[in-house]
JSON list of C-alpha atoms in Angstrom, two decimals:
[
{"chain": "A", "resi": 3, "resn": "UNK", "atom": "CA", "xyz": [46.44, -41.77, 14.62]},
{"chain": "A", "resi": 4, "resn": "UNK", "atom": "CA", "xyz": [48.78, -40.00, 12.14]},
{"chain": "A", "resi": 5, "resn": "UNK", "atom": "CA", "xyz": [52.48, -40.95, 12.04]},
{"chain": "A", "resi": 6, "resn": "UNK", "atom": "CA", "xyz": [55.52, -39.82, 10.20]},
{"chain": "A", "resi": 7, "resn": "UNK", "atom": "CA", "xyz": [58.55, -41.07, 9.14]},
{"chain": "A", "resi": 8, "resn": "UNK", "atom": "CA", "xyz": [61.60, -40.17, 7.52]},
{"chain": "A", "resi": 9, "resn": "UNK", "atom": "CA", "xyz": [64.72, -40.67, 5.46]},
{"chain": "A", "resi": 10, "resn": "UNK", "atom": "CA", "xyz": [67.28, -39.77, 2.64]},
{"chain": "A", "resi": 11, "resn": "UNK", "atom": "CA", "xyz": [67.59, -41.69, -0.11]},
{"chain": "A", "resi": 12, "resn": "UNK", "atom": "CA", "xyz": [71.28, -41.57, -2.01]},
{"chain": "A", "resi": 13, "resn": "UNK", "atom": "CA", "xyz": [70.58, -41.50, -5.62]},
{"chain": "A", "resi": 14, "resn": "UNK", "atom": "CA", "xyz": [74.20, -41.88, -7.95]},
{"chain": "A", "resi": 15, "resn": "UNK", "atom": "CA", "xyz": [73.52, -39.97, -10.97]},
{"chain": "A", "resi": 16, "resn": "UNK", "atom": "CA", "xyz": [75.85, -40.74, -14.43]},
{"chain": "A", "resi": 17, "resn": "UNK", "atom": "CA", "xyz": [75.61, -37.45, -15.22]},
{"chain": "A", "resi": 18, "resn": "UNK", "atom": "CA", "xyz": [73.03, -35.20, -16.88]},
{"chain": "A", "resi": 19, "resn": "UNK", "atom": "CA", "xyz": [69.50, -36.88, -17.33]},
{"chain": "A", "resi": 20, "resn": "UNK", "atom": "CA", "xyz": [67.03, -38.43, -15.29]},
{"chain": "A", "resi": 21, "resn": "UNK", "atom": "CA", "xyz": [67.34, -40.99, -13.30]},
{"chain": "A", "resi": 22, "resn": "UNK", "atom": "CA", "xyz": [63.89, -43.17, -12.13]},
{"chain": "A", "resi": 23, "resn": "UNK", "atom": "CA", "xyz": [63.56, -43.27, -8.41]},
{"chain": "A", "resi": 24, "resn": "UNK", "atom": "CA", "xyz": [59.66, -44.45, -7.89]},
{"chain": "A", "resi": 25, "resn": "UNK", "atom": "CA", "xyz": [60.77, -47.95, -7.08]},
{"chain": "A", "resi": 26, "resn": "UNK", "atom": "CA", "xyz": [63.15, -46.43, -4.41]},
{"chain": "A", "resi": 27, "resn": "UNK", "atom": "CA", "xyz": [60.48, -44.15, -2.86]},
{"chain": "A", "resi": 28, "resn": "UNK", "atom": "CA", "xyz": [57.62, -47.61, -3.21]},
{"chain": "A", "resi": 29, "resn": "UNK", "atom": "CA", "xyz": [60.57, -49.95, -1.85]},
{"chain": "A", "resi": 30, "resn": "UNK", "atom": "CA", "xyz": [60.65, -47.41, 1.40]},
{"chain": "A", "resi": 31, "resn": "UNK", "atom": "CA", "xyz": [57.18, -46.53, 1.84]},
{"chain": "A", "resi": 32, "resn": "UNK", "atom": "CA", "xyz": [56.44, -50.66, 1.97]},
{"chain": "A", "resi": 33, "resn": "UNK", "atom": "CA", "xyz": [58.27, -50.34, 5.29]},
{"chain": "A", "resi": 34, "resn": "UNK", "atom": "CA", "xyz": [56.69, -47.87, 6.76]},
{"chain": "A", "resi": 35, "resn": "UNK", "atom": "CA", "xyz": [53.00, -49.81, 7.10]},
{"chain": "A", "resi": 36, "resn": "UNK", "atom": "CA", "xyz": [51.62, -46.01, 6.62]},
{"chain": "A", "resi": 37, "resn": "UNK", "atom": "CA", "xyz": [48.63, -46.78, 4.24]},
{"chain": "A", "resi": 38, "resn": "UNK", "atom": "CA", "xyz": [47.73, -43.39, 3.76]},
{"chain": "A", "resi": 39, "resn": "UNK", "atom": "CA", "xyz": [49.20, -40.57, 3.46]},
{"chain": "A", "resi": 40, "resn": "UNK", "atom": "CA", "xyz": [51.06, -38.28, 2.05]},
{"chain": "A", "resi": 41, "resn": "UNK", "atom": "CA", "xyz": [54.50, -38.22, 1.08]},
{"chain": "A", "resi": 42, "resn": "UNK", "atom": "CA", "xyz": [57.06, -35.53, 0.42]},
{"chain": "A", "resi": 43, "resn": "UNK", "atom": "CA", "xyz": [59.65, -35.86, -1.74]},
{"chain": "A", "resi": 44, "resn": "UNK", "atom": "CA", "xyz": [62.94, -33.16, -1.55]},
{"chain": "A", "resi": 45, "resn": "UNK", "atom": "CA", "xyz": [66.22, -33.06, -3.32]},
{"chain": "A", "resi": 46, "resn": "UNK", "atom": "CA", "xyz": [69.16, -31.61, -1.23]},
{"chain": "A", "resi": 47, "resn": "UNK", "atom": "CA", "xyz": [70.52, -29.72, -4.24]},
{"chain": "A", "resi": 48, "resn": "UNK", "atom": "CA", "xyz": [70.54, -26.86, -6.69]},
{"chain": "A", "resi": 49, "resn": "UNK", "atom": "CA", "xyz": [71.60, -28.14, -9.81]},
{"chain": "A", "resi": 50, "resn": "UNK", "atom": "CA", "xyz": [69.29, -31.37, -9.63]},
{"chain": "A", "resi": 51, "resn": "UNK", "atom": "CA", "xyz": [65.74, -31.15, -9.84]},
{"chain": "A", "resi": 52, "resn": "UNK", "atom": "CA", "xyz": [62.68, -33.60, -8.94]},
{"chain": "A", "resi": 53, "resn": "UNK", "atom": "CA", "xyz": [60.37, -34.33, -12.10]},
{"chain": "A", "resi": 54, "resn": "UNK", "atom": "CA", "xyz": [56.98, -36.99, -12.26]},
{"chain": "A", "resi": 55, "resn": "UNK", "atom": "CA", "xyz": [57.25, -37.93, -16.21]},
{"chain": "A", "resi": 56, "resn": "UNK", "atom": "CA", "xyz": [56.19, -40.70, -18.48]},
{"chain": "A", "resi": 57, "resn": "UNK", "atom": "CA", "xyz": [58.13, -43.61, -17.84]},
{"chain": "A", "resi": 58, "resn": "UNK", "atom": "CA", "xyz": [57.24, -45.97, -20.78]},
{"chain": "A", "resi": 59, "resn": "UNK", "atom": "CA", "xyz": [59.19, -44.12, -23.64]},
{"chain": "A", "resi": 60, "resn": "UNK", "atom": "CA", "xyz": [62.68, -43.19, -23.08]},
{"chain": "A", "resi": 61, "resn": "UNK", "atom": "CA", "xyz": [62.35, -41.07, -25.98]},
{"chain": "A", "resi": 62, "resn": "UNK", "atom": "CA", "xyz": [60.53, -38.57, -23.92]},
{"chain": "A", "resi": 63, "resn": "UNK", "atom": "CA", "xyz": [63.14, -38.09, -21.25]},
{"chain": "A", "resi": 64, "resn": "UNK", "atom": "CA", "xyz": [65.61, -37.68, -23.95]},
{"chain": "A", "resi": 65, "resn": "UNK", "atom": "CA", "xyz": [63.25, -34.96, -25.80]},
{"chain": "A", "resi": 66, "resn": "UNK", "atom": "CA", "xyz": [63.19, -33.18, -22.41]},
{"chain": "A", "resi": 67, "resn": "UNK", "atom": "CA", "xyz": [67.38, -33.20, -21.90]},
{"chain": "A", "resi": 68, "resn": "UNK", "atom": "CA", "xyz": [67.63, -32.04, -25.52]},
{"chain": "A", "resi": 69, "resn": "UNK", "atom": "CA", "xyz": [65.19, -29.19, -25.11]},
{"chain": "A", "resi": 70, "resn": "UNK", "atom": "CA", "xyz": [66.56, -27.94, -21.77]},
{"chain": "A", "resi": 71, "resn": "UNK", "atom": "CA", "xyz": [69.82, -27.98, -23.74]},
{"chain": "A", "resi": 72, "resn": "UNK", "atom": "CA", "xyz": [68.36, -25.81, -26.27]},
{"chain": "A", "resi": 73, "resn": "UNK", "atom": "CA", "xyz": [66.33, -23.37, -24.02]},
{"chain": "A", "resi": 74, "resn": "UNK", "atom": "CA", "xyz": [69.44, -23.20, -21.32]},
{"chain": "A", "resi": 75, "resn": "UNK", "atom": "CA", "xyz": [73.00, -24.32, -23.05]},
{"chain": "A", "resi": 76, "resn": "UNK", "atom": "CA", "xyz": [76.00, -25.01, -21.50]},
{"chain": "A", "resi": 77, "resn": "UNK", "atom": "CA", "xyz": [78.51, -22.00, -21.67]},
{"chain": "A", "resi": 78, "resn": "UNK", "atom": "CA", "xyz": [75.90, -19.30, -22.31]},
{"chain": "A", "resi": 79, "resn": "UNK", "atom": "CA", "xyz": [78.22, -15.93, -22.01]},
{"chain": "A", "resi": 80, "resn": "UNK", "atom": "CA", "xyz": [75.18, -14.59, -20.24]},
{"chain": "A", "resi": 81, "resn": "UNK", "atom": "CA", "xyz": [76.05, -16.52, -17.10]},
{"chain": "A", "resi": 82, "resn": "UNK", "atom": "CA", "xyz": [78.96, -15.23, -14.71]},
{"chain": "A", "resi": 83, "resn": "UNK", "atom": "CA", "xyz": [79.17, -17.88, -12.20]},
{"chain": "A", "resi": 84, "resn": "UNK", "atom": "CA", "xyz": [81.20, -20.41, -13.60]},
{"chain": "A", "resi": 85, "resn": "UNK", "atom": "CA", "xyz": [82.73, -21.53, -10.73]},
{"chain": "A", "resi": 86, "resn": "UNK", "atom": "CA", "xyz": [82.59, -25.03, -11.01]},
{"chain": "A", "resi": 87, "resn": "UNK", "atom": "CA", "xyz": [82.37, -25.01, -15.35]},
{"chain": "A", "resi": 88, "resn": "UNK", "atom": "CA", "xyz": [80.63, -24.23, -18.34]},
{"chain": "A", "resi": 89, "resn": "UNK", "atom": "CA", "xyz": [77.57, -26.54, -17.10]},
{"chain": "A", "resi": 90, "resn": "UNK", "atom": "CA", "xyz": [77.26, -24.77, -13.84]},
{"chain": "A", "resi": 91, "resn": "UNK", "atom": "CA", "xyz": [75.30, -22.07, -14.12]},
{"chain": "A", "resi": 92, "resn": "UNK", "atom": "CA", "xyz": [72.85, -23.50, -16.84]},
{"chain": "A", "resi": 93, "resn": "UNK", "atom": "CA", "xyz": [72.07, -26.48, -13.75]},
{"chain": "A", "resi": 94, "resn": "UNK", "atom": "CA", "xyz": [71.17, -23.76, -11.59]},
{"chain": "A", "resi": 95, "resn": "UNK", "atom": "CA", "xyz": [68.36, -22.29, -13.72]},
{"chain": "A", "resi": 96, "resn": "UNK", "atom": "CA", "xyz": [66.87, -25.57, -15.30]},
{"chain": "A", "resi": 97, "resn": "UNK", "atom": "CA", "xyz": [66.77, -26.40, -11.67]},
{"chain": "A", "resi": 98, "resn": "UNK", "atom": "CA", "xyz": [65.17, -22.94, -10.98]},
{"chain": "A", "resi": 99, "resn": "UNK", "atom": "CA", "xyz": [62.67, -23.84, -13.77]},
{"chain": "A", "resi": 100, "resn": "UNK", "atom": "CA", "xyz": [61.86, -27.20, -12.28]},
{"chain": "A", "resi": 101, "resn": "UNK", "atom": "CA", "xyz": [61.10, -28.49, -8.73]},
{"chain": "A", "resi": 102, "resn": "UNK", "atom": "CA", "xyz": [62.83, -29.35, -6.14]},
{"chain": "A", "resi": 103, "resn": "UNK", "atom": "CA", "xyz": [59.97, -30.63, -3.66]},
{"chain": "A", "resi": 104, "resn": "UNK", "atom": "CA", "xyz": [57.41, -32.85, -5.21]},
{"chain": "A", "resi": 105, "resn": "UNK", "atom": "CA", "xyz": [54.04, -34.06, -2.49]},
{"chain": "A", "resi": 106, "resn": "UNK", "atom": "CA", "xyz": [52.83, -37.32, -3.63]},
{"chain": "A", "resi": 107, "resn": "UNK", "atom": "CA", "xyz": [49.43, -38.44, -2.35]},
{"chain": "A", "resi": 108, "resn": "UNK", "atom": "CA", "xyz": [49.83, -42.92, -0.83]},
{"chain": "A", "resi": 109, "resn": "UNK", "atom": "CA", "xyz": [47.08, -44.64, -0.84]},
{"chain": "A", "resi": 110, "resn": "UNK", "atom": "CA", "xyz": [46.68, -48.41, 0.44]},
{"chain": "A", "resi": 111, "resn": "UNK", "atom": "CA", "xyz": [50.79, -48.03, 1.28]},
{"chain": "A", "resi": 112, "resn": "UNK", "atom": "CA", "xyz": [51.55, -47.16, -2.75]},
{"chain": "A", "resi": 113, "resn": "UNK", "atom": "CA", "xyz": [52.59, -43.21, -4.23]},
{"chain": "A", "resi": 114, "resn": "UNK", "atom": "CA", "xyz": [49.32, -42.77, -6.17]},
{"chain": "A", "resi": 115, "resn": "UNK", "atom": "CA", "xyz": [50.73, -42.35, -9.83]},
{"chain": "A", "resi": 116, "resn": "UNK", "atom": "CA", "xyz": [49.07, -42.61, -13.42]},
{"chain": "A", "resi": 117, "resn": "UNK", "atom": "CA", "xyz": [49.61, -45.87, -15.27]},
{"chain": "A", "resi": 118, "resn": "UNK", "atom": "CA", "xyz": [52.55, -44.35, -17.28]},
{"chain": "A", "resi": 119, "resn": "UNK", "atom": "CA", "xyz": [54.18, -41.51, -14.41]},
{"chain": "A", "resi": 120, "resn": "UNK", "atom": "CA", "xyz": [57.42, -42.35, -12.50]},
{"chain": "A", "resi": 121, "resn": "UNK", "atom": "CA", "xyz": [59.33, -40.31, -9.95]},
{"chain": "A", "resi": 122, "resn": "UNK", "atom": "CA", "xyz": [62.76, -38.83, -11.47]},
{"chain": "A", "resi": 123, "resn": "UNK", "atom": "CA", "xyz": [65.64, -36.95, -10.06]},
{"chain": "A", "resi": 124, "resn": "UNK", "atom": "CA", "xyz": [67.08, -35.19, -12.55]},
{"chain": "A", "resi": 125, "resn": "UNK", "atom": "CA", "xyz": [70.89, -34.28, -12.82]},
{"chain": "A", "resi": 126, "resn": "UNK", "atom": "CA", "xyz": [71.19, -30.41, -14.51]},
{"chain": "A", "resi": 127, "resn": "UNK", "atom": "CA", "xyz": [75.56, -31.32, -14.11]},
{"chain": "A", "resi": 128, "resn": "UNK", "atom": "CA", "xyz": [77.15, -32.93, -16.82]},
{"chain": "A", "resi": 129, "resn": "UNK", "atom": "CA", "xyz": [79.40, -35.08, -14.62]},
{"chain": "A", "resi": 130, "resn": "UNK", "atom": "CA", "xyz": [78.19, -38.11, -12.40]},
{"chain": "A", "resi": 131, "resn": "UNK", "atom": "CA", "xyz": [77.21, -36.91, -8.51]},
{"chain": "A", "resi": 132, "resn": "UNK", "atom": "CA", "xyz": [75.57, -38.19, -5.33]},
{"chain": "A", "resi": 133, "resn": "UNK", "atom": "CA", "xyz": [72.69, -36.76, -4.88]},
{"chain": "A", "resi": 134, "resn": "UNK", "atom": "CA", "xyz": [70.45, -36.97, -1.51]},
{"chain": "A", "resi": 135, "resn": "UNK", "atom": "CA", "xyz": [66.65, -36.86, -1.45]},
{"chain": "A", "resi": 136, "resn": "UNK", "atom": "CA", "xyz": [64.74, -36.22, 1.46]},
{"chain": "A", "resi": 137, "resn": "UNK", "atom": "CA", "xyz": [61.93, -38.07, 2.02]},
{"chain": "A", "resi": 138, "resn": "UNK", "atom": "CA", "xyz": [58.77, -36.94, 4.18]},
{"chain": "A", "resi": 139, "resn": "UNK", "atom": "CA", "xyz": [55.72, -39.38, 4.96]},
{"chain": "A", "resi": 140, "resn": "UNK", "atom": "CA", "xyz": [52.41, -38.29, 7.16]},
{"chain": "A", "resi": 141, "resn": "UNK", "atom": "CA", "xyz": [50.10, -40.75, 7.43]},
{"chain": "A", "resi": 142, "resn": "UNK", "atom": "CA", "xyz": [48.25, -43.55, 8.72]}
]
């Protein structure tokens, strides 16, 4: 018989990069007793996007912030809505470029990931935030 279960996770960010949450999402799912299933994974926001990334070099998650810095920067005089400073606008469209909902397939009560992908949340804002992530299981 399928079941399903929910939460929201509360994920402090320390500003703009990404922050690992796989543990977070495993530490949950070991609660559930679902073995398989799958699992949806939302952020609440739209300057913070969801990302599965290599998780062995830091060096790539660094290579991503500094080419999303390049291909969106910070005070663009393209952008209008500023309402909140010059970082606002470019969150909203690396978010737009990202995801926001990411379906994860569990098998034998894991998130079936490669040997080197983790789950990230990443922060588009330049200051620290509290971000909430919505977390969907179906399953058995």
């Amino acid at each position: 018989m399928l079941r399903q279960h929910h939460t929201t996770l509360t994920v402090r960010t320390p500003g703009r990069g990404l922050v690992e949450i796989t543990r977070a999402l495993q530490g949950w799912l070991a609660g559930t007793a679902v073995a398989d299933g799958l699992l949806t994974v939302f952020v609440r926001h739209t300057s913070a996007s969801l990302l599965i990334q290599e998780n062995a070099d830091p060096d790539v998650r660094g290579d991503l912030d500094r080419f999303f810095a390049r291909l969106v920067p910070d005070g663009d005089r393209l952008f209008r809505h500023q309402d909140e400073g010059p970082d606002d606008m470019p969150a909203h469209v690396r978010a737009a470029l990202t995801a926001v909902q990411l379906s994860i397939p569990v098998r034998d009560g894991r998130v079936v990931l490669g040997t080197w992908q983790g789950v990230y949340l990443w922060e588009h804002r330049t200051q620290a935030h509290r971000r909430e992530v919505a977390l969907q299981l179906i399953g058995a």
